[in-house]
PDB file of C-alpha atoms in Angstrom:
ATOM      1  CA  ALA S  28      -3.429 -15.739 111.784  1.00 73.00           C
ATOM      2  CA  GLN S  29      -6.237 -17.383 113.462  1.00 83.00           C
ATOM      3  CA  THR S  30      -8.401 -15.276 115.846  1.00 92.00           C
ATOM      4  CA  VAL S  31     -11.105 -16.216 118.320  1.00 96.00           C
ATOM      5  CA  THR S  32     -13.566 -13.609 119.525  1.00 96.00           C
ATOM      6  CA  GLN S  33     -15.936 -13.808 122.557  1.00 96.00           C
ATOM      7  CA  SER S  34     -17.883 -10.645 122.670  1.00 95.00           C
ATOM      8  CA  GLN S  35     -19.508 -11.288 126.049  1.00 96.00           C
ATOM      9  CA  PRO S  36     -17.228 -10.665 129.019  1.00 95.00           C
ATOM     10  CA  GLU S  37     -19.963 -11.752 131.411  1.00 97.00           C
ATOM     11  CA  MET S  38     -23.302 -13.530 131.394  1.00 97.00           C
ATOM     12  CA  SER S  39     -25.747 -14.473 134.043  1.00 97.00           C
ATOM     13  CA  VAL S  40     -28.501 -17.151 134.134  1.00 97.00           C
ATOM     14  CA  GLN S  41     -30.994 -18.423 136.518  1.00 97.00           C
ATOM     15  CA  GLU S  42     -30.624 -21.902 137.765  1.00 97.00           C
ATOM     16  CA  ALA S  43     -32.502 -24.410 135.559  1.00 97.00           C
ATOM     17  CA  GLU S  44     -32.537 -21.984 132.694  1.00 97.00           C
ATOM     18  CA  THR S  45     -30.721 -21.970 129.262  1.00 98.00           C
ATOM     19  CA  VAL S  46     -27.877 -19.756 128.384  1.00 98.00           C
ATOM     20  CA  THR S  47     -25.993 -19.351 125.115  1.00 98.00           C
ATOM     21  CA  LEU S  48     -22.376 -18.156 124.841  1.00 98.00           C
ATOM     22  CA  SER S  49     -21.149 -16.726 121.553  1.00 98.00           C
ATOM     23  CA  CYS S  50     -17.883 -17.341 119.731  1.00 98.00           C
ATOM     24  CA  THR S  51     -16.652 -16.304 116.390  1.00 97.00           C
ATOM     25  CA  TYR S  52     -13.424 -17.270 114.819  1.00 97.00           C
ATOM     26  CA  ASP S  53     -11.329 -16.499 111.746  1.00 95.00           C
ATOM     27  CA  THR S  54      -9.210 -18.964 109.766  1.00 92.00           C
ATOM     28  CA  SER S  55      -8.190 -19.860 106.220  1.00 90.00           C
ATOM     29  CA  GLU S  56      -7.587 -23.547 107.326  1.00 88.00           C
ATOM     30  CA  SER S  57     -10.191 -26.212 106.218  1.00 87.00           C
ATOM     31  CA  ASP S  58      -9.121 -28.903 108.687  1.00 87.00           C
ATOM     32  CA  TYR S  59      -9.537 -27.710 112.249  1.00 91.00           C
ATOM     33  CA  TYR S  60     -11.283 -28.338 115.697  1.00 92.00           C
ATOM     34  CA  LEU S  61     -13.123 -25.949 117.889  1.00 94.00           C
ATOM     35  CA  PHE S  62     -13.545 -26.494 121.623  1.00 95.00           C
ATOM     36  CA  TRP S  63     -15.280 -24.923 124.676  1.00 97.00           C
ATOM     37  CA  TYR S  64     -13.185 -25.053 127.929  1.00 96.00           C
ATOM     38  CA  LYS S  65     -14.485 -24.395 131.357  1.00 97.00           C
ATOM     39  CA  GLN S  66     -12.323 -22.836 133.989  1.00 97.00           C
ATOM     40  CA  PRO S  67     -13.772 -22.891 137.564  1.00 96.00           C
ATOM     41  CA  PRO S  68     -12.339 -21.073 140.486  1.00 93.00           C
ATOM     42  CA  SER S  69      -9.856 -23.859 140.928  1.00 93.00           C
ATOM     43  CA  ARG S  70      -8.188 -22.670 137.601  1.00 94.00           C
ATOM     44  CA  GLN S  71      -8.230 -26.046 136.130  1.00 94.00           C
ATOM     45  CA  MET S  72      -8.849 -26.183 132.332  1.00 95.00           C
ATOM     46  CA  ILE S  73     -11.676 -28.651 131.633  1.00 94.00           C
ATOM     47  CA  LEU S  74     -12.686 -29.649 128.103  1.00 93.00           C
ATOM     48  CA  VAL S  75     -16.508 -29.267 127.820  1.00 96.00           C
ATOM     49  CA  ILE S  76     -17.177 -30.060 124.214  1.00 95.00           C
ATOM     50  CA  ARG S  77     -15.301 -30.216 120.818  1.00 93.00           C
ATOM     51  CA  GLN S  78     -16.408 -29.922 117.186  1.00 93.00           C
ATOM     52  CA  GLU S  79     -14.763 -31.222 114.176  1.00 90.00           C
ATOM     53  CA  ALA S  80     -14.941 -28.793 111.248  1.00 90.00           C
ATOM     54  CA  TYR S  81     -15.622 -31.382 108.792  1.00 89.00           C
ATOM     55  CA  LYS S  82     -18.723 -32.536 110.660  1.00 88.00           C
ATOM     56  CA  GLN S  83     -21.979 -30.694 109.964  1.00 86.00           C
ATOM     57  CA  GLN S  84     -23.841 -32.304 112.931  1.00 91.00           C
ATOM     58  CA  ASN S  85     -23.560 -30.077 116.026  1.00 94.00           C
ATOM     59  CA  ALA S  86     -21.782 -31.760 118.944  1.00 93.00           C
ATOM     60  CA  THR S  87     -23.672 -32.538 122.139  1.00 93.00           C
ATOM     61  CA  GLU S  88     -22.622 -33.576 125.599  1.00 92.00           C
ATOM     62  CA  ASN S  89     -25.306 -34.009 128.009  1.00 95.00           C
ATOM     63  CA  ARG S  90     -26.596 -30.505 128.879  1.00 97.00           C
ATOM     64  CA  PHE S  91     -24.015 -28.808 126.595  1.00 97.00           C
ATOM     65  CA  SER S  92     -24.507 -28.510 123.047  1.00 97.00           C
ATOM     66  CA  VAL S  93     -23.103 -26.284 120.117  1.00 97.00           C
ATOM     67  CA  ASN S  94     -24.315 -24.322 117.146  1.00 97.00           C
ATOM     68  CA  PHE S  95     -21.591 -24.563 114.547  1.00 96.00           C
ATOM     69  CA  GLN S  96     -22.035 -22.399 111.655  1.00 95.00           C
ATOM     70  CA  LYS S  97     -19.139 -22.931 109.468  1.00 94.00           C
ATOM     71  CA  ALA S  98     -19.758 -20.449 106.639  1.00 93.00           C
ATOM     72  CA  ALA S  99     -20.447 -17.765 109.289  1.00 95.00           C
ATOM     73  CA  LYS S 100     -17.460 -19.020 111.445  1.00 95.00           C
ATOM     74  CA  SER S 101     -19.588 -19.007 114.445  1.00 96.00           C
ATOM     75  CA  PHE S 102     -19.411 -21.467 117.352  1.00 97.00           C
ATOM     76  CA  SER S 103     -21.926 -20.857 120.191  1.00 98.00           C
ATOM     77  CA  LEU S 104     -22.261 -22.951 123.376  1.00 98.00           C
ATOM     78  CA  LYS S 105     -25.662 -23.645 124.781  1.00 98.00           C
ATOM     79  CA  ILE S 106     -26.077 -24.752 128.343  1.00 98.00           C
ATOM     80  CA  SER S 107     -29.504 -26.227 129.271  1.00 97.00           C
ATOM     81  CA  ASP S 108     -30.788 -26.659 132.906  1.00 97.00           C
ATOM     82  CA  SER S 109     -28.042 -24.614 134.132  1.00 97.00           C
ATOM     83  CA  GLN S 110     -26.595 -25.655 137.554  1.00 97.00           C
ATOM     84  CA  LEU S 111     -24.810 -23.760 140.276  1.00 97.00           C
ATOM     85  CA  GLY S 112     -21.728 -25.773 139.380  1.00 96.00           C
ATOM     86  CA  ASP S 113     -21.652 -24.368 135.891  1.00 97.00           C
ATOM     87  CA  ALA S 114     -20.541 -20.950 137.218  1.00 97.00           C
ATOM     88  CA  ALA S 115     -17.089 -20.428 135.704  1.00 98.00           C
ATOM     89  CA  MET S 116     -15.130 -18.894 132.986  1.00 97.00           C
ATOM     90  CA  TYR S 117     -15.756 -20.303 129.670  1.00 98.00           C
ATOM     91  CA  PHE S 118     -13.159 -20.176 126.778  1.00 97.00           C
ATOM     92  CA  CYS S 119     -13.680 -20.807 123.161  1.00 97.00           C
ATOM     93  CA  ALA S 120     -10.667 -22.307 121.449  1.00 95.00           C
ATOM     94  CA  TYR S 121      -9.550 -23.161 117.943  1.00 94.00           C
ATOM     95  CA  ARG S 122      -6.949 -25.768 116.809  1.00 91.00           C
ATOM     96  CA  ALA S 123      -5.702 -26.446 113.386  1.00 88.00           C
ATOM     97  CA  ASN S 124      -4.909 -30.029 112.581  1.00 82.00           C
ATOM     98  CA  THR S 125      -1.626 -29.324 111.004  1.00 79.00           C
ATOM     99  CA  GLY S 126       1.366 -27.139 112.054  1.00 78.00           C
ATOM    100  CA  ARG S 127       2.180 -26.342 115.563  1.00 78.00           C
ATOM    101  CA  ARG S 128      -1.154 -27.449 116.954  1.00 82.00           C
ATOM    102  CA  ALA S 129      -1.488 -24.410 119.169  1.00 87.00           C
ATOM    103  CA  LEU S 130      -4.854 -23.785 120.784  1.00 91.00           C
ATOM    104  CA  THR S 131      -5.921 -20.139 120.050  1.00 93.00           C
ATOM    105  CA  PHE S 132      -8.252 -19.031 122.751  1.00 95.00           C
ATOM    106  CA  GLY S 133     -10.729 -16.346 123.086  1.00 95.00           C
ATOM    107  CA  SER S 134     -10.674 -13.763 125.995  1.00 94.00           C
ATOM    108  CA  GLY S 135     -13.349 -15.813 127.844  1.00 96.00           C
ATOM    109  CA  THR S 136     -16.919 -15.229 129.118  1.00 97.00           C
ATOM    110  CA  ARG S 137     -17.592 -15.377 132.909  1.00 97.00           C
ATOM    111  CA  LEU S 138     -20.862 -17.094 133.615  1.00 98.00           C
ATOM    112  CA  GLN S 139     -22.826 -16.503 136.774  1.00 98.00           C
ATOM    113  CA  VAL S 140     -25.563 -18.796 137.822  1.00 97.00           C
ATOM    114  CA  GLN S 141     -28.183 -17.326 140.108  1.00 96.00           C
ATOM    115  CA  PRO S 142     -29.956 -19.550 142.562  1.00 94.00           C
TER     116      PRO S 142
ATOM    117  CA  GLU J  16      -4.620 -41.881 136.712  1.00 84.00           C
ATOM    118  CA  ALA J  17      -3.677 -40.100 133.401  1.00 84.00           C
ATOM    119  CA  GLN J  18      -2.517 -36.637 134.294  1.00 93.00           C
ATOM    120  CA  VAL J  19      -0.226 -33.620 133.704  1.00 96.00           C
ATOM    121  CA  THR J  20       1.594 -32.279 136.731  1.00 97.00           C
ATOM    122  CA  GLN J  21       3.228 -29.034 137.325  1.00 97.00           C
ATOM    123  CA  ASN J  22       5.523 -27.785 140.017  1.00 97.00           C
ATOM    124  CA  PRO J  23       5.480 -25.493 141.809  1.00 97.00           C
ATOM    125  CA  ARG J  24       1.736 -24.365 141.860  1.00 97.00           C
ATOM    126  CA  TYR J  25       2.543 -21.025 143.333  1.00 97.00           C
ATOM    127  CA  LEU J  26       5.762 -19.077 143.187  1.00 97.00           C
ATOM    128  CA  ILE J  27       6.814 -15.630 144.272  1.00 97.00           C
ATOM    129  CA  THR J  28      10.324 -14.449 143.079  1.00 96.00           C
ATOM    130  CA  VAL J  29      12.201 -11.421 142.380  1.00 96.00           C
ATOM    131  CA  THR J  30      13.474  -9.806 139.130  1.00 97.00           C
ATOM    132  CA  GLY J  31      16.438 -11.662 137.685  1.00 96.00           C
ATOM    133  CA  LYS J  32      16.332 -14.846 139.698  1.00 97.00           C
ATOM    134  CA  LYS J  33      16.361 -17.805 137.450  1.00 97.00           C
ATOM    135  CA  LEU J  34      13.570 -20.342 138.001  1.00 97.00           C
ATOM    136  CA  THR J  35      12.249 -23.412 136.388  1.00 98.00           C
ATOM    137  CA  VAL J  36       8.762 -24.700 136.448  1.00 98.00           C
ATOM    138  CA  THR J  37       8.482 -28.437 135.857  1.00 98.00           C
ATOM    139  CA  CYS J  38       5.899 -30.310 133.721  1.00 98.00           C
ATOM    140  CA  SER J  39       5.424 -33.879 133.483  1.00 98.00           C
ATOM    141  CA  GLN J  40       2.825 -36.191 131.808  1.00 97.00           C
ATOM    142  CA  ASN J  41       2.134 -39.938 132.148  1.00 95.00           C
ATOM    143  CA  MET J  42       0.198 -40.589 129.040  1.00 92.00           C
ATOM    144  CA  ASN J  43       3.120 -41.106 126.607  1.00 92.00           C
ATOM    145  CA  HIS J  44       2.129 -38.101 124.606  1.00 92.00           C
ATOM    146  CA  GLU J  45       4.393 -36.750 121.806  1.00 92.00           C
ATOM    147  CA  TYR J  46       3.145 -33.189 121.944  1.00 93.00           C
ATOM    148  CA  MET J  47       3.699 -30.844 124.881  1.00 95.00           C
ATOM    149  CA  SER J  48       3.075 -27.246 125.163  1.00 96.00           C
ATOM    150  CA  TRP J  49       3.254 -24.196 127.491  1.00 97.00           C
ATOM    151  CA  TYR J  50       0.609 -21.402 127.803  1.00 97.00           C
ATOM    152  CA  ARG J  51       0.402 -18.359 129.780  1.00 97.00           C
ATOM    153  CA  GLN J  52      -3.010 -16.885 130.897  1.00 97.00           C
ATOM    154  CA  ASP J  53      -3.431 -13.186 131.445  1.00 94.00           C
ATOM    155  CA  PRO J  54      -6.675 -11.321 132.110  1.00 89.00           C
ATOM    156  CA  GLY J  55      -8.714 -10.428 129.004  1.00 86.00           C
ATOM    157  CA  LEU J  56      -6.262 -12.194 126.821  1.00 86.00           C
ATOM    158  CA  GLY J  57      -7.232 -15.917 127.102  1.00 89.00           C
ATOM    159  CA  LEU J  58      -4.241 -18.408 126.918  1.00 94.00           C
ATOM    160  CA  ARG J  59      -1.382 -17.917 124.543  1.00 95.00           C
ATOM    161  CA  GLN J  60       1.070 -20.344 123.567  1.00 95.00           C
ATOM    162  CA  ILE J  61       4.856 -19.863 124.721  1.00 97.00           C
ATOM    163  CA  TYR J  62       6.586 -22.911 123.321  1.00 96.00           C
ATOM    164  CA  TYR J  63       5.649 -26.355 122.078  1.00 95.00           C
ATOM    165  CA  SER J  64       7.280 -29.589 121.319  1.00 95.00           C
ATOM    166  CA  MET J  65       6.377 -32.409 118.903  1.00 91.00           C
ATOM    167  CA  ASN J  66       8.787 -34.927 120.494  1.00 91.00           C
ATOM    168  CA  VAL J  67      12.083 -35.368 122.291  1.00 91.00           C
ATOM    169  CA  GLU J  68      14.616 -32.801 121.219  1.00 91.00           C
ATOM    170  CA  VAL J  69      12.108 -31.185 119.060  1.00 91.00           C
ATOM    171  CA  THR J  70      11.018 -27.699 120.358  1.00 94.00           C
ATOM    172  CA  ASP J  71       9.710 -24.545 118.726  1.00 94.00           C
ATOM    173  CA  LYS J  72       8.481 -21.040 119.572  1.00 95.00           C
ATOM    174  CA  GLY J  73       4.755 -20.334 120.091  1.00 94.00           C
ATOM    175  CA  ASP J  74       3.242 -16.837 120.060  1.00 93.00           C
ATOM    176  CA  VAL J  75       4.896 -15.362 123.080  1.00 96.00           C
ATOM    177  CA  PRO J  76       8.418 -16.854 123.521  1.00 97.00           C
ATOM    178  CA  GLU J  77      10.400 -13.986 124.558  1.00 97.00           C
ATOM    179  CA  GLY J  78      12.042 -14.384 127.910  1.00 97.00           C
ATOM    180  CA  TYR J  79      11.516 -18.180 128.129  1.00 98.00           C
ATOM    181  CA  LYS J  80      13.358 -21.224 127.348  1.00 97.00           C
ATOM    182  CA  VAL J  81      12.322 -24.954 127.176  1.00 97.00           C
ATOM    183  CA  SER J  82      13.950 -28.267 126.845  1.00 95.00           C
ATOM    184  CA  ARG J  83      12.687 -31.866 126.035  1.00 96.00           C
ATOM    185  CA  LYS J  84      15.253 -34.340 126.934  1.00 96.00           C
ATOM    186  CA  GLU J  85      12.776 -37.040 128.046  1.00 96.00           C
ATOM    187  CA  LYS J  86       9.307 -37.710 126.393  1.00 95.00           C
ATOM    188  CA  ARG J  87       7.396 -37.229 129.642  1.00 97.00           C
ATOM    189  CA  ASN J  88       9.094 -33.954 130.891  1.00 97.00           C
ATOM    190  CA  PHE J  89       8.962 -30.500 129.426  1.00 98.00           C
ATOM    191  CA  PRO J  90      10.311 -27.831 131.857  1.00 98.00           C
ATOM    192  CA  LEU J  91       9.833 -24.069 131.243  1.00 98.00           C
ATOM    193  CA  ILE J  92      12.790 -21.929 132.200  1.00 98.00           C
ATOM    194  CA  LEU J  93      12.821 -18.130 132.980  1.00 97.00           C
ATOM    195  CA  GLU J  94      16.569 -17.304 133.093  1.00 95.00           C
ATOM    196  CA  SER J  95      15.955 -13.605 134.168  1.00 97.00           C
ATOM    197  CA  PRO J  96      12.368 -13.225 135.031  1.00 97.00           C
ATOM    198  CA  SER J  97      10.791  -9.726 134.856  1.00 97.00           C
ATOM    199  CA  PRO J  98       7.460  -8.406 136.271  1.00 97.00           C
ATOM    200  CA  ASN J  99       5.707  -8.756 133.011  1.00 96.00           C
ATOM    201  CA  GLN J 100       6.121 -12.411 133.306  1.00 98.00           C
ATOM    202  CA  THR J 101       3.840 -12.429 136.265  1.00 97.00           C
ATOM    203  CA  SER J 102       0.962 -14.757 134.928  1.00 97.00           C
ATOM    204  CA  LEU J 103      -0.826 -18.102 135.335  1.00 97.00           C
ATOM    205  CA  TYR J 104       1.074 -20.702 133.383  1.00 98.00           C
ATOM    206  CA  PHE J 105      -0.263 -24.015 132.004  1.00 98.00           C
ATOM    207  CA  CYS J 106       1.442 -27.069 130.687  1.00 98.00           C
ATOM    208  CA  ALA J 107      -0.527 -29.377 128.346  1.00 96.00           C
ATOM    209  CA  SER J 108       0.098 -32.588 126.406  1.00 94.00           C
ATOM    210  CA  SER J 109      -1.621 -34.691 123.683  1.00 91.00           C
ATOM    211  CA  GLY J 110      -1.154 -37.214 121.109  1.00 85.00           C
ATOM    212  CA  LEU J 111      -0.346 -36.549 117.594  1.00 79.00           C
ATOM    213  CA  ALA J 112      -2.552 -39.178 115.759  1.00 69.00           C
ATOM    214  CA  GLY J 113      -4.253 -36.336 113.830  1.00 64.00           C
ATOM    215  CA  GLY J 114      -7.788 -36.952 114.891  1.00 63.00           C
ATOM    216  CA  PRO J 115     -10.226 -35.663 117.450  1.00 59.00           C
ATOM    217  CA  GLY J 116      -8.675 -37.786 120.132  1.00 59.00           C
ATOM    218  CA  ASP J 117      -5.720 -35.279 120.147  1.00 77.00           C
ATOM    219  CA  GLU J 118      -7.302 -33.499 123.067  1.00 83.00           C
ATOM    220  CA  GLN J 119      -4.896 -31.387 124.838  1.00 88.00           C
ATOM    221  CA  PHE J 120      -4.653 -32.336 128.640  1.00 91.00           C
ATOM    222  CA  PHE J 121      -3.936 -29.440 130.918  1.00 95.00           C
ATOM    223  CA  GLY J 122      -1.953 -29.330 134.109  1.00 96.00           C
ATOM    224  CA  PRO J 123      -3.283 -27.522 137.141  1.00 96.00           C
ATOM    225  CA  GLY J 124      -1.521 -24.379 136.473  1.00 97.00           C
ATOM    226  CA  THR J 125       1.419 -22.442 138.195  1.00 98.00           C
ATOM    227  CA  ARG J 126       0.620 -18.962 139.514  1.00 97.00           C
ATOM    228  CA  LEU J 127       3.982 -16.929 139.145  1.00 98.00           C
ATOM    229  CA  THR J 128       4.527 -13.456 140.645  1.00 97.00           C
ATOM    230  CA  VAL J 129       7.714 -11.584 139.763  1.00 97.00           C
ATOM    231  CA  LEU J 130       8.381  -8.661 142.106  1.00 96.00           C
TER     232      LEU J 130
END
């Protein structure tokens, strides 16, 4: 069974600084995707960034980028120039491209942004 | 506007009183899924559906039922709710083309409390 582990329950960053959230996963599949979701106080699940496992190049979306280390099964999220609006719970998630397509989530990291 | 809607958004009920949480999507997605979110556990899949009349169990199906009579709707039924089903519930939908575009769109969530 696939598992996703986020070992940092809480993180804090100063506004305009950079922070990295960690995620590791375990799978025997070769065709899969990895995601970072943001959940603000509104509880809406918002997709931040995704990475296809077959792509070596790390995904980037504006201030958000990932460090995907396939052999180590590591998938960290870097947030640059942190803004107050980045404060939220962040979930790392895995999804195989076959079978029941379930997203397997980590337990989340709560990010605080200090002004 | 492409969206997934859920109703109700908040519900307080008592043990044993049957309830239904509705989910509807307007993106003509084949795939729909229900997740529950509990503190420290992330989101876990309850049931999913690959198409009309095709449903199957996820990771935590006990105590829940679903149906998929129409492509756009995927209601979650709790026939005899118990306090351990107090949780935040999310409906999600996606296409099944097999590529990175199969992003799962989430509804706004339903906060259920069973007394």
